[in-house]
Short mmCIF file of C-alpha atoms in Angstrom, two decimals:
data_model
loop_
_atom_site.label_atom_id
_atom_site.label_comp_id
_atom_site.label_asym_id
_atom_site.label_seq_id
_atom_site.Cartn_x
_atom_site.Cartn_y
_atom_site.Cartn_z
CA MET A 1363 0.13 0.07 0.06
CA ASN A 1364 2.88 2.34 0.77
CA MET A 1365 4.43 1.57 -2.69
CA CYS A 1366 1.03 2.26 -4.34
CA ARG A 1367 0.95 5.79 -2.72
CA HIS A 1368 4.46 6.23 -3.70
CA HIS A 1369 3.59 5.60 -7.17
CA ASN A 1370 0.57 7.74 -7.13
CA ILE A 1371 -1.98 4.83 -7.53
CA ARG A 1372 -5.20 6.04 -5.91
CA MET A 1373 -6.91 3.48 -3.51
CA TRP A 1374 -10.06 4.18 -1.48
CA ASN A 1375 -12.58 2.13 0.63
CA ILE A 1376 -9.77 0.19 2.18
CA ARG A 1377 -10.73 -2.54 4.73
CA ARG A 1378 -8.77 -5.23 6.44
CA GLU A 1379 -10.32 -8.45 7.11
CA GLU A 1380 -8.64 -12.05 6.31
CA ALA A 1381 -7.28 -10.16 3.21
CA VAL A 1382 -7.19 -6.38 2.33
CA TYR A 1383 -9.71 -5.01 0.11
CA PHE A 1384 -9.78 -1.71 -1.70
CA HIS A 1385 -11.13 0.32 -4.78
CA ILE A 1386 -8.92 1.08 -7.57
CA TYR A 1387 -9.41 2.63 -11.07
CA ALA A 1388 -9.34 0.07 -13.90
CA SER A 1389 -6.66 2.08 -15.94
CA GLU A 1390 -4.29 1.81 -12.83
CA PHE A 1391 -4.71 -2.01 -12.31
CA ARG A 1392 -1.75 -2.87 -14.66
CA LYS A 1393 0.49 -0.64 -12.48
CA LEU A 1394 0.06 -3.17 -9.63
CA ILE A 1395 1.66 -6.09 -11.51
CA PRO A 1396 5.26 -4.97 -11.15
CA LEU A 1397 4.58 -3.94 -7.41
CA ALA A 1398 2.87 -7.27 -6.64
CA GLY A 1399 6.12 -9.20 -8.09
CA LYS A 1400 8.45 -7.22 -5.62
CA THR A 1401 6.37 -7.48 -2.66
CA ARG A 1402 5.45 -11.25 -3.58
CA VAL A 1403 1.56 -10.72 -3.22
CA ARG A 1404 -1.20 -11.79 -5.70
CA PRO A 1405 -3.90 -9.36 -6.14
CA HIS A 1406 -7.37 -10.65 -7.10
CA LEU A 1407 -10.36 -9.09 -8.79
CA THR A 1408 -13.67 -9.54 -6.64
CA GLN A 1409 -15.97 -7.08 -8.53
CA LYS A 1410 -15.84 -4.93 -11.71
CA LYS A 1411 -18.04 -1.76 -11.88
CA GLY A 1412 -18.34 1.04 -14.43
CA LEU A 1413 -19.85 1.69 -17.71
CA PRO A 1414 -17.06 -0.18 -19.90
CA PHE A 1415 -17.78 -3.49 -17.84
CA TRP A 1416 -21.49 -2.80 -18.09
CA LEU A 1417 -21.34 -2.71 -21.84
CA HIS A 1418 -19.26 -5.64 -21.83
CA GLU A 1419 -22.08 -7.66 -19.99
CA MET A 1420 -24.67 -6.19 -22.50
CA LYS A 1421 -22.93 -7.79 -25.28
CA LYS A 1422 -23.29 -11.20 -23.72
CA ASN A 1423 -26.96 -10.58 -22.96
CA TRP A 1424 -27.92 -8.40 -26.07
CA THR A 1425 -31.19 -10.12 -26.77
CA PHE A 1426 -32.61 -8.93 -23.29
CA TYR A 1427 -31.18 -5.41 -23.46
CA SER A 1428 -32.15 -5.03 -27.05
CA GLY A 1429 -35.75 -5.94 -26.23
CA PHE A 1430 -35.75 -3.67 -23.30
CA LEU A 1431 -34.53 -0.79 -25.46
CA LEU A 1432 -37.07 -1.70 -28.05
CA PHE A 1433 -39.85 -1.74 -25.42
CA LEU A 1434 -38.64 1.99 -24.42
CA VAL A 1435 -38.83 2.83 -27.76
CA LEU A 1436 -42.19 1.53 -28.54
CA LEU A 1437 -43.61 3.18 -25.24
CA GLN A 1438 -42.19 6.52 -26.38
CA ILE A 1439 -43.80 6.08 -29.88
CA LEU A 1440 -47.25 4.82 -28.62
CA SER A 1441 -47.65 7.36 -25.84
CA SER A 1442 -47.39 10.02 -28.44
CA PHE A 1443 -50.83 9.32 -29.79
CA VAL A 1444 -54.32 9.61 -28.46
CA TRP A 1445 -55.98 6.06 -28.01
CA GLU A 1446 -59.33 6.76 -26.60
CA ILE A 1447 -61.70 9.63 -26.43
CA THR A 1448 -64.38 9.56 -23.46
CA TYR A 1449 -67.66 11.66 -23.16
CA ASN A 1450 -69.56 12.36 -20.09
CA GLY A 1451 -72.29 14.77 -19.05
CA GLN A 1452 -74.54 14.54 -22.16
CA SER A 1453 -78.30 13.77 -21.97
CA SER A 1454 -80.03 14.92 -25.13
CA TYR A 1455 -77.07 14.25 -27.34
CA SER A 1456 -76.02 10.54 -27.82
CA ARG A 1457 -72.40 9.47 -27.68
CA GLU A 1458 -72.60 8.74 -31.42
CA THR A 1459 -73.73 12.09 -32.26
CA LEU A 1460 -70.88 13.71 -30.44
CA GLU A 1461 -68.36 11.21 -31.95
CA LYS A 1462 -69.44 12.05 -35.41
CA THR A 1463 -68.89 15.81 -34.71
CA VAL A 1464 -65.57 15.50 -32.92
CA GLU A 1465 -64.35 13.17 -35.83
CA GLU A 1466 -65.25 15.90 -38.42
CA MET A 1467 -62.72 18.12 -36.44
CA GLN A 1468 -60.08 15.76 -37.31
CA VAL A 1469 -60.04 14.29 -33.86
CA TYR A 1470 -59.90 10.68 -33.46
CA PRO A 1471 -58.52 7.81 -31.75
CA GLY A 1472 -55.13 7.00 -33.22
CA MET A 1473 -54.39 10.86 -33.95
CA LYS A 1474 -50.88 12.36 -32.66
CA ARG A 1475 -51.12 14.15 -29.40
CA SER A 1476 -48.90 16.95 -30.84
CA ARG A 1477 -51.82 17.93 -33.29
CA LEU A 1478 -54.49 18.08 -30.41
CA ASP A 1479 -55.88 21.36 -29.59
CA CYS A 1480 -58.23 21.18 -26.55
CA ASP A 1481 -59.05 25.02 -26.84
CA ALA A 1482 -60.29 24.48 -30.43
CA ILE A 1483 -62.23 21.61 -29.60
CA GLU A 1484 -64.17 23.31 -26.75
CA LYS A 1485 -64.71 26.25 -29.07
CA LYS A 1486 -66.24 24.24 -32.00
CA LEU A 1487 -68.53 22.23 -29.64
CA ARG A 1488 -70.15 25.46 -28.33
CA GLU A 1489 -70.56 26.83 -31.79
CA ILE A 1490 -72.24 23.82 -33.14
CA TYR A 1491 -74.46 23.17 -30.06
CA PRO A 1492 -75.60 26.49 -28.68
CA ASP A 1493 -77.61 24.77 -25.92
CA ILE A 1494 -74.55 23.49 -24.51
CA SER A 1495 -73.43 25.74 -21.74
CA TRP A 1496 -70.18 24.42 -20.69
CA VAL A 1497 -67.49 22.19 -22.39
CA SER A 1498 -64.18 20.87 -21.23
CA ALA A 1499 -61.56 18.95 -23.30
CA GLU A 1500 -58.75 17.48 -21.12
CA GLU A 1501 -55.86 15.34 -22.10
CA VAL A 1502 -54.96 12.68 -19.61
CA GLY A 1503 -52.25 10.78 -20.85
CA SER A 1504 -53.21 9.29 -23.94
CA VAL A 1505 -57.13 9.75 -23.20
CA LEU A 1506 -58.83 12.75 -24.40
CA LYS A 1507 -61.71 13.47 -21.78
CA ILE A 1508 -64.59 15.69 -23.14
CA SER A 1509 -67.27 16.55 -20.65
CA ILE A 1510 -70.11 18.99 -21.24
CA LYS A 1511 -73.04 20.38 -19.50
CA GLU A 1512 -76.24 21.18 -21.19
CA GLY A 1513 -78.22 24.37 -20.79
CA LYS A 1514 -82.03 24.55 -20.53
CA LYS A 1515 -83.68 23.79 -23.73
CA THR A 1516 -85.23 26.52 -25.55
CA ILE A 1517 -88.70 26.41 -26.70
CA THR A 1518 -89.33 26.23 -30.44
CA HIS A 1519 -92.45 27.04 -32.43
CA GLU A 1520 -94.06 24.30 -34.10
CA LYS A 1521 -94.52 24.19 -37.63
CA ALA A 1522 -98.04 24.44 -39.15
CA ALA A 1523 -99.34 20.91 -39.30
CA ALA A 1524 -102.16 19.56 -41.32
CA PRO A 1525 -105.51 19.66 -39.93
CA GLU A 1526 -106.42 16.65 -37.81
CA HIS A 1527 -108.72 15.13 -35.21
CA LEU A 1528 -107.65 13.32 -32.13
CA THR A 1529 -109.64 10.17 -31.79
CA ALA A 1530 -110.11 7.49 -29.00
CA ARG A 1531 -107.82 4.52 -29.27
CA TYR A 1532 -109.73 2.21 -27.17
CA ASN A 1533 -113.32 1.87 -25.96
CA GLY A 1534 -113.59 3.67 -22.30
CA VAL A 1535 -114.64 6.41 -20.25
CA VAL A 1536 -113.28 9.78 -20.18
CA GLN A 1537 -111.69 10.57 -16.97
CA ASP A 1538 -110.02 13.84 -17.84
CA ILE A 1539 -109.65 16.22 -20.94
CA MET A 1540 -107.66 19.20 -21.46
CA VAL A 1541 -107.69 21.18 -24.93
CA ASN A 1542 -104.76 23.12 -26.23
CA ARG A 1543 -105.98 23.62 -29.63
CA GLY A 1544 -109.17 22.57 -31.44
CA THR A 1545 -112.61 21.79 -30.07
CA ALA A 1546 -113.59 19.27 -27.17
CA LYS A 1547 -116.16 16.84 -28.34
CA VAL A 1548 -116.52 14.89 -25.15
CA LYS A 1549 -116.90 15.51 -21.42
CA LYS A 1550 -115.66 13.74 -18.20
CA GLY A 1551 -117.56 10.75 -17.38
CA GLN A 1552 -118.66 10.22 -21.07
CA LYS A 1553 -118.37 6.70 -22.62
CA VAL A 1554 -116.76 6.76 -25.99
CA LYS A 1555 -115.94 4.17 -28.69
CA LYS A 1556 -112.63 3.40 -30.48
CA GLY A 1557 -112.38 5.84 -33.36
CA ASP A 1558 -114.85 8.52 -31.62
CA ILE A 1559 -113.29 12.15 -32.24
CA LEU A 1560 -112.27 13.36 -28.71
CA ILE A 1561 -110.89 16.70 -29.78
CA SER A 1562 -112.01 18.08 -33.00
CA GLY A 1563 -109.68 19.92 -35.64
CA VAL A 1564 -112.36 22.03 -36.66
CA VAL A 1565 -112.94 25.32 -34.59
CA PRO A 1566 -116.30 27.03 -35.50
CA VAL A 1567 -116.60 31.08 -35.73
CA THR A 1568 -119.99 32.48 -34.80
CA ASP A 1569 -121.49 35.80 -35.24
CA ASP A 1570 -123.66 37.90 -32.62
CA SER A 1571 -126.53 35.75 -33.51
CA ASP A 1572 -124.61 32.37 -32.65
CA GLN A 1573 -124.60 31.67 -36.39
CA VAL A 1574 -121.50 29.84 -37.66
CA THR A 1575 -120.02 31.98 -40.22
CA GLU A 1576 -116.78 30.24 -40.54
CA LYS A 1577 -114.93 27.06 -39.83
CA MET A 1578 -111.32 27.08 -39.16
CA THR A 1579 -109.11 23.79 -39.35
CA VAL A 1580 -106.21 23.08 -37.02
CA ALA A 1581 -104.20 20.17 -35.87
CA ALA A 1582 -105.82 19.25 -32.56
CA LYS A 1583 -103.70 19.19 -29.49
CA GLY A 1584 -104.55 18.28 -25.93
CA GLU A 1585 -104.57 15.55 -23.33
CA VAL A 1586 -107.40 13.00 -22.75
CA THR A 1587 -107.31 10.38 -20.14
CA LEU A 1588 -109.58 7.11 -20.93
CA LEU A 1589 -110.20 4.51 -18.28
CA VAL A 1590 -110.23 1.20 -20.36
CA GLU A 1591 -111.61 -2.04 -19.33
CA ARG A 1592 -110.48 -4.99 -21.27
CA GLU A 1593 -111.35 -8.67 -20.95
CA PHE A 1594 -109.30 -11.41 -22.49
CA SER A 1595 -109.72 -15.26 -22.83
CA GLU A 1596 -107.12 -17.57 -24.50
CA GLU A 1597 -107.27 -21.20 -24.90
CA PHE A 1598 -104.45 -23.51 -23.72
CA PRO A 1599 -104.60 -27.13 -25.04
CA LEU A 1600 -103.22 -29.81 -22.82
CA ASP A 1601 -101.22 -31.44 -25.84
CA TYR A 1602 -98.44 -29.47 -27.19
CA GLN A 1603 -95.05 -29.48 -28.85
CA LYS A 1604 -92.02 -29.11 -26.72
CA LYS A 1605 -88.39 -28.69 -27.41
CA VAL A 1606 -85.94 -30.96 -26.24
CA TYR A 1607 -82.26 -29.90 -26.66
CA THR A 1608 -79.85 -32.63 -27.75
CA GLY A 1609 -76.75 -30.87 -26.09
CA ARG A 1610 -75.09 -30.59 -29.46
CA ARG A 1611 -73.68 -26.92 -30.21
CA LEU A 1612 -71.96 -25.64 -32.99
CA TYR A 1613 -70.03 -22.23 -33.32
CA LEU A 1614 -69.85 -20.14 -36.42
CA TYR A 1615 -67.82 -16.75 -36.51
CA ASP A 1616 -68.44 -14.09 -39.03
CA VAL A 1617 -65.71 -11.67 -39.45
CA GLU A 1618 -66.02 -8.10 -40.93
CA LEU A 1619 -62.71 -6.35 -41.77
CA GLY A 1620 -63.49 -3.04 -43.28
CA SER A 1621 -65.77 -3.83 -46.13
CA GLN A 1622 -64.67 -7.59 -46.37
CA PHE A 1623 -66.97 -10.25 -44.80
CA PHE A 1624 -66.27 -13.65 -44.52
CA SER A 1625 -67.10 -16.61 -42.10
CA ILE A 1626 -65.12 -19.04 -39.88
CA LYS A 1627 -66.30 -22.62 -38.97
CA ASN A 1628 -65.03 -25.69 -37.54
CA PRO A 1629 -64.53 -28.09 -40.61
CA LEU A 1630 -64.63 -31.04 -38.19
CA LYS A 1631 -68.34 -30.31 -37.29
CA GLN A 1632 -70.63 -29.79 -40.12
CA LEU A 1633 -74.03 -28.21 -39.70
CA ASP A 1634 -76.87 -30.64 -40.36
CA LYS A 1635 -79.59 -28.47 -42.19
CA SER A 1636 -82.16 -31.26 -41.63
CA CYS A 1637 -82.06 -30.69 -37.83
CA LYS A 1638 -83.57 -27.57 -36.18
CA TYR A 1639 -81.57 -25.09 -34.30
CA ASP A 1640 -81.78 -22.10 -31.83
CA ILE A 1641 -79.38 -19.48 -32.97
CA ILE A 1642 -77.82 -17.13 -30.58
CA SER A 1643 -75.64 -14.26 -31.85
CA THR A 1644 -73.09 -12.45 -29.70
CA VAL A 1645 -70.88 -9.67 -30.89
CA ARG A 1646 -67.38 -10.66 -29.54
CA THR A 1647 -65.49 -7.60 -30.97
CA ASP A 1648 -66.48 -4.51 -32.51
CA ARG A 1649 -63.77 -1.70 -32.64
CA LEU A 1650 -61.39 0.19 -34.66
CA ILE A 1651 -57.81 -0.74 -34.94
CA HIS A 1652 -55.64 2.14 -34.22
CA PRO A 1653 -53.87 4.17 -35.48
CA LEU A 1654 -55.31 3.16 -38.96
CA SER A 1655 -58.83 3.35 -37.73
CA PHE A 1656 -59.61 0.04 -39.53
CA PRO A 1657 -62.88 -1.45 -38.31
CA VAL A 1658 -63.06 -5.06 -37.04
CA LYS A 1659 -66.11 -6.89 -36.06
CA VAL A 1660 -66.33 -10.61 -35.01
CA THR A 1661 -70.05 -12.04 -34.29
CA GLU A 1662 -70.27 -15.33 -32.75
CA ARG A 1663 -73.29 -17.55 -33.90
CA GLU A 1664 -74.12 -20.40 -31.52
CA TYR A 1665 -76.34 -23.17 -32.94
CA ARG A 1666 -78.22 -25.13 -30.32
CA GLU A 1667 -79.56 -28.19 -31.72
CA TYR A 1668 -83.06 -29.20 -30.58
CA GLN A 1669 -86.00 -31.80 -31.42
CA ILE A 1670 -89.62 -31.23 -31.15
CA GLN A 1671 -91.49 -33.84 -29.22
CA GLU A 1672 -95.14 -34.23 -28.33
CA ALA A 1673 -95.94 -33.61 -24.70
CA VAL A 1674 -98.61 -33.15 -22.28
CA TYR A 1675 -98.94 -30.31 -19.92
CA THR A 1676 -98.66 -31.17 -16.17
CA ARG A 1677 -100.83 -28.84 -13.83
CA GLU A 1678 -97.86 -27.05 -12.57
CA GLU A 1679 -96.56 -26.51 -16.07
CA LEU A 1680 -100.00 -25.33 -17.30
CA LYS A 1681 -99.96 -22.82 -14.39
CA GLU A 1682 -96.48 -21.52 -15.39
CA ALA A 1683 -97.48 -21.20 -18.98
CA GLY A 1684 -100.70 -19.42 -18.27
CA MET A 1685 -98.72 -16.96 -15.66
CA LYS A 1686 -96.15 -16.40 -18.42
CA ARG A 1687 -98.80 -15.29 -21.13
CA TYR A 1688 -100.60 -13.12 -18.51
CA GLN A 1689 -97.22 -11.35 -17.70
CA GLN A 1690 -96.69 -10.88 -21.57
CA ILE A 1691 -99.98 -9.22 -21.86
CA LEU A 1692 -99.35 -6.87 -18.89
CA GLY A 1693 -95.95 -6.18 -20.31
CA GLU A 1694 -97.28 -5.39 -23.65
CA LEU A 1695 -99.36 -2.58 -22.08
CA THR A 1696 -96.68 -1.40 -19.85
CA ARG A 1697 -94.33 -0.88 -22.72
CA ASP A 1698 -97.20 1.00 -24.56
CA LYS A 1699 -97.14 3.27 -21.76
CA MET A 1700 -100.40 2.50 -20.23
CA GLU A 1701 -100.98 2.67 -16.62
CA LEU A 1702 -102.34 -0.30 -14.88
CA VAL A 1703 -105.22 0.37 -12.55
CA SER A 1704 -106.38 -3.43 -11.67
CA HIS A 1705 -105.89 -6.77 -13.13
CA SER A 1706 -106.92 -10.31 -12.46
CA ALA A 1707 -106.62 -13.52 -14.20
CA ALA A 1708 -107.71 -17.00 -13.71
CA LEU A 1709 -107.16 -20.50 -15.29
CA ARG A 1710 -110.16 -22.48 -15.75
CA GLN A 1711 -110.61 -26.06 -17.18
CA LYS A 1712 -112.86 -26.04 -20.39
CA ASP A 1713 -113.05 -29.52 -21.40
CA THR A 1714 -110.69 -32.66 -20.86
CA LYS A 1715 -108.22 -31.33 -23.28
CA THR A 1716 -108.38 -27.50 -23.09
CA TRP A 1717 -107.95 -24.96 -20.30
CA LEU A 1718 -108.73 -21.22 -20.48
CA LEU A 1719 -107.10 -18.18 -19.35
CA GLN A 1720 -109.57 -15.59 -18.84
CA GLY A 1721 -108.85 -12.28 -16.99
CA LYS A 1722 -109.77 -8.42 -16.86
CA ILE A 1723 -107.42 -5.61 -16.93
CA SER A 1724 -108.45 -1.83 -16.24
CA PHE A 1725 -105.78 0.75 -17.26
CA LEU A 1726 -105.37 4.51 -18.23
CA CYS A 1727 -104.75 5.34 -21.88
CA ARG A 1728 -103.40 8.83 -22.32
CA SER A 1729 -102.32 8.30 -26.08
CA MET A 1730 -104.70 8.95 -28.93
CA GLU A 1731 -104.81 8.33 -32.73
CA THR A 1732 -105.31 10.97 -35.21
CA ARG A 1733 -107.62 11.28 -38.31
CA ALA A 1734 -107.52 13.97 -41.08
CA VAL A 1735 -110.05 16.58 -41.25
CA THR A 1736 -112.18 16.13 -44.42
CA LYS A 1737 -113.52 18.52 -46.79
CA LYS A 1738 -116.99 18.06 -45.76
CA GLU A 1739 -116.29 18.76 -42.18
CA SER A 1740 -114.70 22.19 -43.04
CA GLU A 1741 -117.71 23.35 -45.03
CA VAL A 1742 -120.15 26.02 -43.78
CA LYS A 1743 -123.77 25.34 -44.83
CA LYS A 1744 -125.78 28.55 -45.90
CA SER A 1745 -129.49 29.14 -45.52
CA ASP A 1746 -129.73 29.15 -49.58
CA GLY A 1747 -128.31 25.64 -49.70
CA GLU A 1748 -125.01 26.80 -51.23
CA THR A 1749 -121.88 25.73 -49.31
CA GLU A 1750 -118.48 27.43 -48.85
CA ARG A 1751 -115.51 26.22 -47.50
CA LYS A 1752 -113.40 28.50 -45.47
CA SER A 1753 -110.35 27.44 -43.49
CA GLY A 1754 -107.67 29.20 -41.53
CA ASN A 1755 -105.30 29.10 -38.71
CA PRO A 1756 -106.46 30.77 -35.33
CA SER A 1757 -103.95 33.30 -34.20
#
């Protein structure tokens, strides 16, 4: 060690254990060889540190380090694109509508982030949709988040419509009537039949002597509530045809690549067209491949083979089938926006082979049908037998 100091060989982190350990520069290691011969010691390298040794190790494991370098390069490249655009806060505008508008601004998944101008997107959306009071376009990593807040809807004037009456959709009893435009033809508590005029599109104009001098035609508008009572009766034969699934299933895949379409099926399993199948379609993939915006759609079609067998309803199966049909009837009315008031049903035996599902449903109907005003309805009859048709729109 004294000889190393004398020859200006720098040493540090010196520690003495069973041997003497110290750090030295790689360029000065060769200077130790003549000194080691004079002192009859043998230096051993326990560890090599530094960039030259690290580069040498990299040459041995070049596949790992080149893959890691490629990963960093790809990460840098991919992070320079916008991969997703999200929308939130909209209510009257659908996501598809906003996507189409934003895409017309040349903003789409797969574009470079350097071309993204959030301020321009906000300004353009406010110009296109005046009823949007607030817009925020924020870039978060590779995701563009667009948030909007819609203002109060402005009231628009209705365009002049063709003259028409509002007529009853069902037989029923009038529960309430409110006329916005036209002439009421029924009163509360009055029974009406399907097709009867509830609010007329003909508005008579009278003089001081209550004589009709003119008839103006309008598109009738208002609200009428009818209480409708409907009775139904359906037969359920005890003998019926039943589906029995064999357990055999086949899968086919329809692939759409841009404008190209083709199907993929298992060649080892052929579809027996003489058999009957239930077909269940499921869309597995429907997206754009970025950054080329290339549409890809994959639809899976599952064919479940079944056979038709003659069967006889048991008492429990008959009750279940009747209840299912009863719920379908109620569901149809609910989907048609009818308000159910009361309903009841019973399953009774008609004969040895047939049962009857009978019931009664009361509901409120607030929707009406329309019928055009005829020429004869808009004419004013004069005392001399001549007729004159006058029509107009009330101010």
